[in-house]
Coordinates of C-alpha atoms (C1' of nucleotides) in Angstrom, one line a residue:
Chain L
X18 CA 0.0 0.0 0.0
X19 CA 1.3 3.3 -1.3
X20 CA 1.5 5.8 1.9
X21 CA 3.3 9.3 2.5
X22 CA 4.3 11.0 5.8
X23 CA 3.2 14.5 6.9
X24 CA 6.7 14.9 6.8
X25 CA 7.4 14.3 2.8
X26 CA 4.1 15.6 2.1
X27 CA 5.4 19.2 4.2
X28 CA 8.7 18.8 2.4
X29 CA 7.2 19.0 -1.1
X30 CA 4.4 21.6 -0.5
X31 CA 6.6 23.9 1.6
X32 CA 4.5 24.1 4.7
X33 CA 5.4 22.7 8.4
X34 CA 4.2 19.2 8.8
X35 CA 2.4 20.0 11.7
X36 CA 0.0 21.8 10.2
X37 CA -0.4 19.8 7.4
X38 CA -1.5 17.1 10.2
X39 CA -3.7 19.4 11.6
X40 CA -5.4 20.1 8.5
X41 CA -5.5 16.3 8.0
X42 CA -7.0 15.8 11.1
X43 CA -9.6 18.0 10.6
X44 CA -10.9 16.2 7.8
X45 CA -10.7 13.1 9.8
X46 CA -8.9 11.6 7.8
X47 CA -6.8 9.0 9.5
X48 CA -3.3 8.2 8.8
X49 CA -1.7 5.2 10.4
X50 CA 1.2 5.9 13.5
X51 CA 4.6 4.5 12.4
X52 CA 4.2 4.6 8.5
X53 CA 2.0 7.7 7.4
X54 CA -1.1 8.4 5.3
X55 CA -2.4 6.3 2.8
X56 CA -2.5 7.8 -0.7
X57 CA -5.1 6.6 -2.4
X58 CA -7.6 7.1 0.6
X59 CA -6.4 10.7 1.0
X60 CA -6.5 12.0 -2.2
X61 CA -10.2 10.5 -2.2
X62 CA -10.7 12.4 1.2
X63 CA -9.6 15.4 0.0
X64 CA -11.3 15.3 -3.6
X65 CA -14.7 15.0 -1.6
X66 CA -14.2 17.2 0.8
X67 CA -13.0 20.0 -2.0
X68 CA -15.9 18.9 -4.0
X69 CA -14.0 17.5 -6.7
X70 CA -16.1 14.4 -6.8
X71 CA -19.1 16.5 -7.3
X72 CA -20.6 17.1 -10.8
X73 CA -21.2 20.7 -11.1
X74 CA -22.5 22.4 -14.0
X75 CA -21.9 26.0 -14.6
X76 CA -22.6 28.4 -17.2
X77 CA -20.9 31.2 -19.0
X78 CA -22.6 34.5 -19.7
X79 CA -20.6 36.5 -22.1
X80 CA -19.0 34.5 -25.1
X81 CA -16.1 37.5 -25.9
X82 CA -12.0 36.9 -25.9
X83 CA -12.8 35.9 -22.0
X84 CA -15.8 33.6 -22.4
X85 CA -14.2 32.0 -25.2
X86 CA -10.9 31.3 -23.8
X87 CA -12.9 30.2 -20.2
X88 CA -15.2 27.5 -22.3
X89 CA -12.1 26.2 -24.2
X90 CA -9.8 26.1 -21.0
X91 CA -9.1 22.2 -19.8
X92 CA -8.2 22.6 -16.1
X93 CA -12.5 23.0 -15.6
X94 CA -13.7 19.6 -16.1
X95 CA -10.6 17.6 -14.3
X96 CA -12.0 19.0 -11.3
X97 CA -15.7 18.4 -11.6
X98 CA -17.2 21.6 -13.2
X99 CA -19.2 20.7 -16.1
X100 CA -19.2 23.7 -18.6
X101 CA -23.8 23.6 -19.4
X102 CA -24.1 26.2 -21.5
X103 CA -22.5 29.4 -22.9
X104 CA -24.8 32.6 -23.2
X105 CA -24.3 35.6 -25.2
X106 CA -26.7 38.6 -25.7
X107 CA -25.4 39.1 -29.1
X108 CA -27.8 37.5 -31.5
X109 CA -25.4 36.8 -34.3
X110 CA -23.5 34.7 -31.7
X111 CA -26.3 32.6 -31.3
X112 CA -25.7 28.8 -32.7
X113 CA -22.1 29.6 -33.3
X114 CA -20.0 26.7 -31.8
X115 CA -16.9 27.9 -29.6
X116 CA -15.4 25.1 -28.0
X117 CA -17.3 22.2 -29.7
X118 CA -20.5 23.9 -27.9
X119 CA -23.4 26.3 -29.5
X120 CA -23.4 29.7 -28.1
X121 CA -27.2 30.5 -26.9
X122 CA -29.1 33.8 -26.3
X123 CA -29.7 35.3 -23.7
X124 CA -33.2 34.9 -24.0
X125 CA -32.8 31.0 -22.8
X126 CA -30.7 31.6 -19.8
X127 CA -33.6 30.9 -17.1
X128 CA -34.6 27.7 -18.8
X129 CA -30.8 26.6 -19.6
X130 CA -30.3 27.5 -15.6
X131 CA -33.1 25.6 -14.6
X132 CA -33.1 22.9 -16.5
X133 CA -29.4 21.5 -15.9
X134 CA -29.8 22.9 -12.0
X135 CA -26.7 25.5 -12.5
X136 CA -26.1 27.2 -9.5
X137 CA -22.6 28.7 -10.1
X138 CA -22.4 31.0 -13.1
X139 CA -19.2 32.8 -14.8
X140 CA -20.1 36.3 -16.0
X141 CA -17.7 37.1 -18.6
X142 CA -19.5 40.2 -20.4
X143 CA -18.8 43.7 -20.4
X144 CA -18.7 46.0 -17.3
X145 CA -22.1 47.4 -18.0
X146 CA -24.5 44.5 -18.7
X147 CA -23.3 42.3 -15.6
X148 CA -25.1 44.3 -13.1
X149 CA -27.9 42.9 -15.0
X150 CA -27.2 39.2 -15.9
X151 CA -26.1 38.9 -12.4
X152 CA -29.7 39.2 -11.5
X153 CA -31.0 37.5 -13.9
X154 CA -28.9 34.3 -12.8
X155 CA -29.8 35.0 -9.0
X156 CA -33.6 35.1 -9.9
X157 CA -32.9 31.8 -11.7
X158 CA -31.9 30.0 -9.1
X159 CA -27.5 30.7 -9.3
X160 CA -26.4 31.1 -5.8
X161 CA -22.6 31.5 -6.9
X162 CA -21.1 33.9 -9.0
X163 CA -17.6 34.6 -10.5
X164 CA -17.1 37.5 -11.8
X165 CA -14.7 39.0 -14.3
X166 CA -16.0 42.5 -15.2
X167 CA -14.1 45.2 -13.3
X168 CA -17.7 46.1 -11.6
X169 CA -18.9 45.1 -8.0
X170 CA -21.5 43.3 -8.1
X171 CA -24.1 43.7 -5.3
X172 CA -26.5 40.5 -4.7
X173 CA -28.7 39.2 -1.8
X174 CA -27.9 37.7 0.9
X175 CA -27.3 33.8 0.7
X176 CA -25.5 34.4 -2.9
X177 CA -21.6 34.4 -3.0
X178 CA -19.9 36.5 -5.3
X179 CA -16.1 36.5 -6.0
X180 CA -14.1 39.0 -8.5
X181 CA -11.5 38.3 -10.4
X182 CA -9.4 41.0 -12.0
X183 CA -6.6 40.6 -13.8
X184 CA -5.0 43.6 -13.4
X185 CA -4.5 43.1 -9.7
X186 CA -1.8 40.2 -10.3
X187 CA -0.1 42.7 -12.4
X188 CA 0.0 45.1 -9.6
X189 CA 1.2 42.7 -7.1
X190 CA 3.9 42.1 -9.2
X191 CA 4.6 46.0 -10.4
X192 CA 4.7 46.7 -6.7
X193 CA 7.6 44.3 -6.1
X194 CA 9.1 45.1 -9.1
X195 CA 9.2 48.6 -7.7
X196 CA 11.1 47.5 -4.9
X197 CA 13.5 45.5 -6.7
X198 CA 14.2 49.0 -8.7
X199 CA 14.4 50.8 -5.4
X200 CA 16.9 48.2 -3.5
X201 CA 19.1 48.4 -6.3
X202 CA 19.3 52.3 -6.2
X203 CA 20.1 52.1 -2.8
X204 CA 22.5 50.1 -2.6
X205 CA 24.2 52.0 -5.5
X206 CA 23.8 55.1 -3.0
X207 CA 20.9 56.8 -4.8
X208 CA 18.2 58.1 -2.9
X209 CA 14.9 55.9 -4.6
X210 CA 11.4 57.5 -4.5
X211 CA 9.6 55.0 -3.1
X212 CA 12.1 54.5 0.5
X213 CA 12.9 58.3 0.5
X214 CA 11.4 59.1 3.9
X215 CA 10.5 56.0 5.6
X216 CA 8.3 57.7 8.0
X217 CA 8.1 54.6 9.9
X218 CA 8.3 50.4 9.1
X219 CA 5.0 48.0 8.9
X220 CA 5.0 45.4 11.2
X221 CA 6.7 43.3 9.3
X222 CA 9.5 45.5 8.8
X223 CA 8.8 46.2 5.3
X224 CA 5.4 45.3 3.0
X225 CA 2.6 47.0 4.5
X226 CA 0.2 44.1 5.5
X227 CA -2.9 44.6 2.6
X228 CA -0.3 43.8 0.2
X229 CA 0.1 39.9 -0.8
X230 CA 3.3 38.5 -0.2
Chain F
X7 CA -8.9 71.6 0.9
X8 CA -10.8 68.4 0.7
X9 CA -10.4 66.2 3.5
X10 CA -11.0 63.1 4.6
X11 CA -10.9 61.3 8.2
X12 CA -9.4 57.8 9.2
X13 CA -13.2 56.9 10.5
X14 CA -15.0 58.3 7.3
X15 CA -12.3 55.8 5.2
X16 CA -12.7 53.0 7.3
X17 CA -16.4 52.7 7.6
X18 CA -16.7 52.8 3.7
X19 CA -13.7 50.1 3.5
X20 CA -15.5 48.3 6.0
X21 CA -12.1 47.8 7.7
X22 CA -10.7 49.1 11.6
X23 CA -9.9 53.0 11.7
X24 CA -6.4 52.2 13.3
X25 CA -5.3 49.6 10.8
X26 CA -5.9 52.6 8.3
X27 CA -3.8 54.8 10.0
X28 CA -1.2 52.4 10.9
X29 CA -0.9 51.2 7.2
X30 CA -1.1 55.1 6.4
X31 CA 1.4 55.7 8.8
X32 CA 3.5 53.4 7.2
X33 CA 3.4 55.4 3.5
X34 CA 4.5 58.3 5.5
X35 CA 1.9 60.0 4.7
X36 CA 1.2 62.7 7.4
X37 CA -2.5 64.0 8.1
X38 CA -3.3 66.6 9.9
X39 CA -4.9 65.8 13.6
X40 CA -8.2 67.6 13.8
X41 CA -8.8 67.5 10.1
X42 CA -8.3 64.4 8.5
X43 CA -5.8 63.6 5.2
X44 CA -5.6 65.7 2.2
X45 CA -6.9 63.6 -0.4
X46 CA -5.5 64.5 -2.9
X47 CA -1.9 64.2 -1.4
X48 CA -3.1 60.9 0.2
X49 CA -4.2 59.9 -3.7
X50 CA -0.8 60.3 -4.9
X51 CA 1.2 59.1 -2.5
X52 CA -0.6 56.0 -2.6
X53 CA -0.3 55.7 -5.8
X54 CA 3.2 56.5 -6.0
X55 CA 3.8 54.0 -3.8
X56 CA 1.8 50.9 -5.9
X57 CA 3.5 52.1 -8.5
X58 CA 0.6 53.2 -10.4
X59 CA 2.4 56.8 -11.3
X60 CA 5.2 54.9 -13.2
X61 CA 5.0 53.3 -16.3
X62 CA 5.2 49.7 -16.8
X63 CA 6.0 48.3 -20.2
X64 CA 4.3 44.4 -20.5
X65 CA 4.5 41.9 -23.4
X66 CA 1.8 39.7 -23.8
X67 CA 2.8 35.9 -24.9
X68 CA 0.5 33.5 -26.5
X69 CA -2.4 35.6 -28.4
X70 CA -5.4 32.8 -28.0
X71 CA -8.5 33.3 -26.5
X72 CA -6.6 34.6 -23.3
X73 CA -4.1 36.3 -24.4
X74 CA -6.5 38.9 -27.0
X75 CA -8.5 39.1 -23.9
X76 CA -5.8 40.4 -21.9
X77 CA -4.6 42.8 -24.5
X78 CA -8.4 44.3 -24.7
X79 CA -8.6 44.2 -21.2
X80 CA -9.4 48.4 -20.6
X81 CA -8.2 48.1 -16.8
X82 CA -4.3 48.0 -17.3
X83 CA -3.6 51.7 -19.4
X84 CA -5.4 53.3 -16.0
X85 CA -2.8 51.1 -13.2
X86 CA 0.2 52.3 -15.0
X87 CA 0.2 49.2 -17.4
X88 CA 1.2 49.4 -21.2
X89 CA 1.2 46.6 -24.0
X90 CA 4.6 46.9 -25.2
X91 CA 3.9 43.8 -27.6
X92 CA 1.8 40.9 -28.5
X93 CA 3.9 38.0 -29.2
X94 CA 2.8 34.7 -30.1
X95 CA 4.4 31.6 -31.9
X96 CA 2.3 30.7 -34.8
X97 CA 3.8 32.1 -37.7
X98 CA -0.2 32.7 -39.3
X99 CA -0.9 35.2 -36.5
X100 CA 2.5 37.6 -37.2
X101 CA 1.3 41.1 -38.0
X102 CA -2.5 40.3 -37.3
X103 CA -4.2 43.3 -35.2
X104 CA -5.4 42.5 -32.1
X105 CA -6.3 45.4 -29.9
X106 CA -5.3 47.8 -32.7
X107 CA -1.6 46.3 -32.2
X108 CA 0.2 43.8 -34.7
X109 CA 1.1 40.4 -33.2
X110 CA 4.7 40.2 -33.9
X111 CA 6.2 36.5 -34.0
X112 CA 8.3 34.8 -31.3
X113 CA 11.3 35.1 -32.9
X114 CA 11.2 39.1 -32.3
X115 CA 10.9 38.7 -28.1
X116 CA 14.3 39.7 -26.8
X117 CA 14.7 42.3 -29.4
X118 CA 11.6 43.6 -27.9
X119 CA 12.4 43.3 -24.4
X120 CA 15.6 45.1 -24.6
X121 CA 14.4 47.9 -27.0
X122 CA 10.9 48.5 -24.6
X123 CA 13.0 47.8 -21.2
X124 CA 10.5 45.6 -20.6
X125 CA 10.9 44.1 -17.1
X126 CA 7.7 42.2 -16.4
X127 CA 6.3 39.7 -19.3
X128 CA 2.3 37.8 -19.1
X129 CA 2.4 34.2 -20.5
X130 CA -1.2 33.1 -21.6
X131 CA 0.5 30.6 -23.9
X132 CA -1.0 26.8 -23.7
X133 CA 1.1 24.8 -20.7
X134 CA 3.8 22.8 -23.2
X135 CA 4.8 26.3 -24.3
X136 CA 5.3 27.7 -20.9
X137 CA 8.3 27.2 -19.3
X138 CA 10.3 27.8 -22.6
X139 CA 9.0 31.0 -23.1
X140 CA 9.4 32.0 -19.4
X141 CA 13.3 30.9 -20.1
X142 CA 13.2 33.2 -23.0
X143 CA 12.1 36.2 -21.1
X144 CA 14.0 35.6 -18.1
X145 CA 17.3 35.2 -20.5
X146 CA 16.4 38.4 -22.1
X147 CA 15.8 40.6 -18.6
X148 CA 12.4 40.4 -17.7
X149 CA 12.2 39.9 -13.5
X150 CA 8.6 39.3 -13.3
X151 CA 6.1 37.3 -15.0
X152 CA 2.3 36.5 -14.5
X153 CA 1.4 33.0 -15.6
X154 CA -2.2 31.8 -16.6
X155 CA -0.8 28.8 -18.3
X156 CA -1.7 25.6 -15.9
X157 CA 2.1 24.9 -15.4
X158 CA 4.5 25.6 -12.2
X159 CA 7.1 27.5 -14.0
X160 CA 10.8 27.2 -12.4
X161 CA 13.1 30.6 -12.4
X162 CA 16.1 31.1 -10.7
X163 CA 15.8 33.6 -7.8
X164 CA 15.5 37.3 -8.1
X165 CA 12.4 36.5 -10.6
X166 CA 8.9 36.8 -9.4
X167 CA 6.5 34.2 -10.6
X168 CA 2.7 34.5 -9.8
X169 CA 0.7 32.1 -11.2
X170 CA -3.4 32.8 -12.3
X171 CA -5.6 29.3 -12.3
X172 CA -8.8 30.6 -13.6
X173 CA -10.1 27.5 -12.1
X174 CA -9.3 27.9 -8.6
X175 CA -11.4 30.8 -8.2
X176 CA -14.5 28.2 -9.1
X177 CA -13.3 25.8 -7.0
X178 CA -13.9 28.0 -3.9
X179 CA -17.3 29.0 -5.7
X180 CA -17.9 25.0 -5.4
X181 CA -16.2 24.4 -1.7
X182 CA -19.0 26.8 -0.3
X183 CA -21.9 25.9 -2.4
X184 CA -21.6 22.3 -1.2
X185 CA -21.6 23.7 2.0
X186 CA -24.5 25.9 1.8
X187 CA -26.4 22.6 0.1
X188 CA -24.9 20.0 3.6
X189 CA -26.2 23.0 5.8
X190 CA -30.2 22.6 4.2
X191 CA -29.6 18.6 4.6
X192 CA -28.9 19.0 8.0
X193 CA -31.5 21.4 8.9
X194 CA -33.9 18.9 6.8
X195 CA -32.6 16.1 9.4
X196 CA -30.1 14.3 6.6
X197 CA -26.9 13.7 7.1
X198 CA -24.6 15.6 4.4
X199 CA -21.9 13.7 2.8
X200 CA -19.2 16.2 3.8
X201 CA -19.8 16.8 7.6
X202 CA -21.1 13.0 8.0
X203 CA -18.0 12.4 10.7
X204 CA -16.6 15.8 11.9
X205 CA -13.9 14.1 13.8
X206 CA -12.4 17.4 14.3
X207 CA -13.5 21.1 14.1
X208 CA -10.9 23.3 12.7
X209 CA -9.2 26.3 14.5
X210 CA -11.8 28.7 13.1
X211 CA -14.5 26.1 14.0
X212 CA -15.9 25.5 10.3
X213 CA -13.4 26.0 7.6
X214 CA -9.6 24.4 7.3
X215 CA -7.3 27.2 7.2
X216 CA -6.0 27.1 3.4
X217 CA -9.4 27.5 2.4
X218 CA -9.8 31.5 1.7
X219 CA -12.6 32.9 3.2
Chain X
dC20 C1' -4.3 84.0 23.7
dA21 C1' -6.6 80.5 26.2
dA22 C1' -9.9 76.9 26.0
dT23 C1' -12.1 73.4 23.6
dC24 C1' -12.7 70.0 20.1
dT25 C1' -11.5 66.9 16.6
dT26 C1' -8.5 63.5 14.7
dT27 C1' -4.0 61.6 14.2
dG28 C1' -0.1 58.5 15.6
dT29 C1' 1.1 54.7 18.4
dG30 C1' 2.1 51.9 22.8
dC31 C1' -0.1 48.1 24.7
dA32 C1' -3.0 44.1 25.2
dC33 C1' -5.8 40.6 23.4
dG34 C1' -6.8 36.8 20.3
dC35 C1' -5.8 33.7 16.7
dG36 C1' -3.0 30.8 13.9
dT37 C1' 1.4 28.5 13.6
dT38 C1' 4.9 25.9 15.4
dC39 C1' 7.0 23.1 18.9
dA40 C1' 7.3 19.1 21.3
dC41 C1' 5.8 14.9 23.2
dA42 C1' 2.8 11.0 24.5
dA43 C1' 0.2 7.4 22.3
dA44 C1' -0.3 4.2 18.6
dG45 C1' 0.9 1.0 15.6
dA46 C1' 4.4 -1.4 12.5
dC47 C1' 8.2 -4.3 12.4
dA48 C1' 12.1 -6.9 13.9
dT49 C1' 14.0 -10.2 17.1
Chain M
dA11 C1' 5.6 -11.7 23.0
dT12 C1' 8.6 -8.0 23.9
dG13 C1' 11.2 -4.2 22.6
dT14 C1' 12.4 -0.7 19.3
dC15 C1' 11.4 2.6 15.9
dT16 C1' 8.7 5.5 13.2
dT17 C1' 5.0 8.7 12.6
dT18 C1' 0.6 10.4 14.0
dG19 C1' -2.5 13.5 16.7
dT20 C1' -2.7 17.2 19.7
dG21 C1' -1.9 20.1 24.1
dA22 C1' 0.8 24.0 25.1
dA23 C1' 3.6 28.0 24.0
dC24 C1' 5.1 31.3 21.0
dG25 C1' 4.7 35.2 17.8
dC26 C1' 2.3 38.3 14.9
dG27 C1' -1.3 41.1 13.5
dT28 C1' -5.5 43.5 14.8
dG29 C1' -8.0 46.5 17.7
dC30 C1' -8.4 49.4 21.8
dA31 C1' -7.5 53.4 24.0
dC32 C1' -5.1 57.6 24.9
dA33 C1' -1.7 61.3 24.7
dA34 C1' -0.1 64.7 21.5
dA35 C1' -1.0 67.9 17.8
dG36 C1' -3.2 71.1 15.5
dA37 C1' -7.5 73.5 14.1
dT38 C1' -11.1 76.4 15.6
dT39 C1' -13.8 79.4 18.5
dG40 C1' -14.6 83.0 21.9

DNA sequence: CAATCTTTGTGCACGCGTTCACAAAGACAT
DNA sequence: ATGTCTTTGTGAACGCGTGCACAAAGATTG
């Protein structure tokens, strides 16, 4: 029987092993004292308790560069998401296949929502029509939404919403790039922008604490 | 002047007033006791010190789906962000507009980098493609790259990788929604699958700590 | 100019999550 | 069967970030 250790399982992910027990343990997921965790029976664990094992259909409002490249991307159905339908309000998109699948109006997206039981949809459309599909999805039953135009959406209680922006990774990693710039002026002895006055350190010393490590 | 106060800020953040001003503190950026910050002072500084004043040359790699949706993407010209160059492999695609810019082919990519100073490079290429590319741009001077392709990409220190899985993001989505649904079934009286032996709460009573909330 | 009022900047304490460290459990060898 | 060795599961301690609370600062008013 295949097992790993908390120990080579820490090692690999970069965490403390302790932890990783802890989190083990929390799923209840027993490993056996003196040789370590059996494999086959954790990843199963896991994969169920993540939802993995789950079928879960979803649906895709907004069939532009986005919606397109969202339908046609793999990593979705490995892990239990089941791409239903893709919706587009523009009626020359309607019946045009984009990833082996017929785009469908907008007109259909109760019945499509109802009929497959969808209750996590991906809107993928401009910033000024999602306020709208948004409720169109929640009155039709959705009670999770992804979002990916740069507009907050605001929805009833009981429905989760998270935003994805893609220009925030790029900040994250301007910001550090800025620092990179600045550590290097330094140490050549020139004063950098950024570090001119350091008023005071964050707690950590350095990265104020809403920015991501 | 216009002014605003630590409290005014932190009620419509929906964050602690003294975590504001400690974080503010932090910039350097003085207010005035009594009064509040200027905000326009506070503006810039902040944005001086996200880097949002400078300006960032990118290059986009892999023009699919993802990668024309990127360079459309409106929100990057207003952070500081600027599409140096679309760069993809297939021969077919060389000189194509997308987002009013000519794709221009591989072979062109350090020439690019060094002519633009580019320092910080998107890969939106499929996942075989990845890590070559990411060798290329590292080779040719860029320090920081975003990755949406479904590959860990390995860089020798000094470069900052962070990596985009459009999935994840759904797979939160998922982790809650099958939470929401085991809450009904136990307030129906059925046991759901997922909390069916809760050998063990959690810290935070509920949800294992690598789980975002 | 003195008194009062508002809001900042920050020391301090509390709480939570991570890590340490070890007893208990089970495998394996003798 | 007994002892040894490995690894789990978890109580306890440590450290860090968040929030409280207040003194200092400056504006504003009489």
């Amino acid at each position: 029987m295949p097992t790993v250790s908390s120990e080579e399982l820490a090692a690999a992910a970069g965490v403390n092993s302790a932890k990783l027990r802890k989190d083990f343990s929390y799923l209840g997921s027993y490993g056996t004292r003196g040789v370590g965790y059996d494999v086959e029976y954790l990843v199963y664990q896991i994969s169920r308790e993540l939802g993995l094992t789950q079928d879960w259909p979803v649906v895709i409002v907004g069939i532009g560069n986005l919606g397109a490249a969202l339908a046609n991307y793999g990593g979705f159905a490995s892990r239990g998401f089941r791409v239903a339908a893709l919706i587009d309000a523009d009626p020359a998109m309607a019946g045009k296949p984009v990833a082996g699948m017929p785009v469908q109006h907008t007109d259909e997206l109760e019945k499509i929502i109802e009929d497959n039981g969808v209750s996590i949809g991906v809107i993928a459309t401009p910033a000024g029509a999602a306020q709208q599909v948004c409720e169109r999805l929640v009155a039709a039953g959705v009670t999770s939404i992804l979002n990916f135009a740069p507009t907050v959406l605001s929805v009833p209680d009981g429905v989760d919403v998270r935003k994805v922006d893609l220009s925030i990774e790029l900040q994250i990693l301007a910001f550090h790039e800025q620092r990179k710039a600045g550590e290097e002026a330094a140490a050549d002895g020139v004063v950098p922008p950024v570090a001119a006055k350091p008023h005071r350190k964050g707690p950590d010393g350095d990265v104020p604490a809403v920015m991501p490590a």
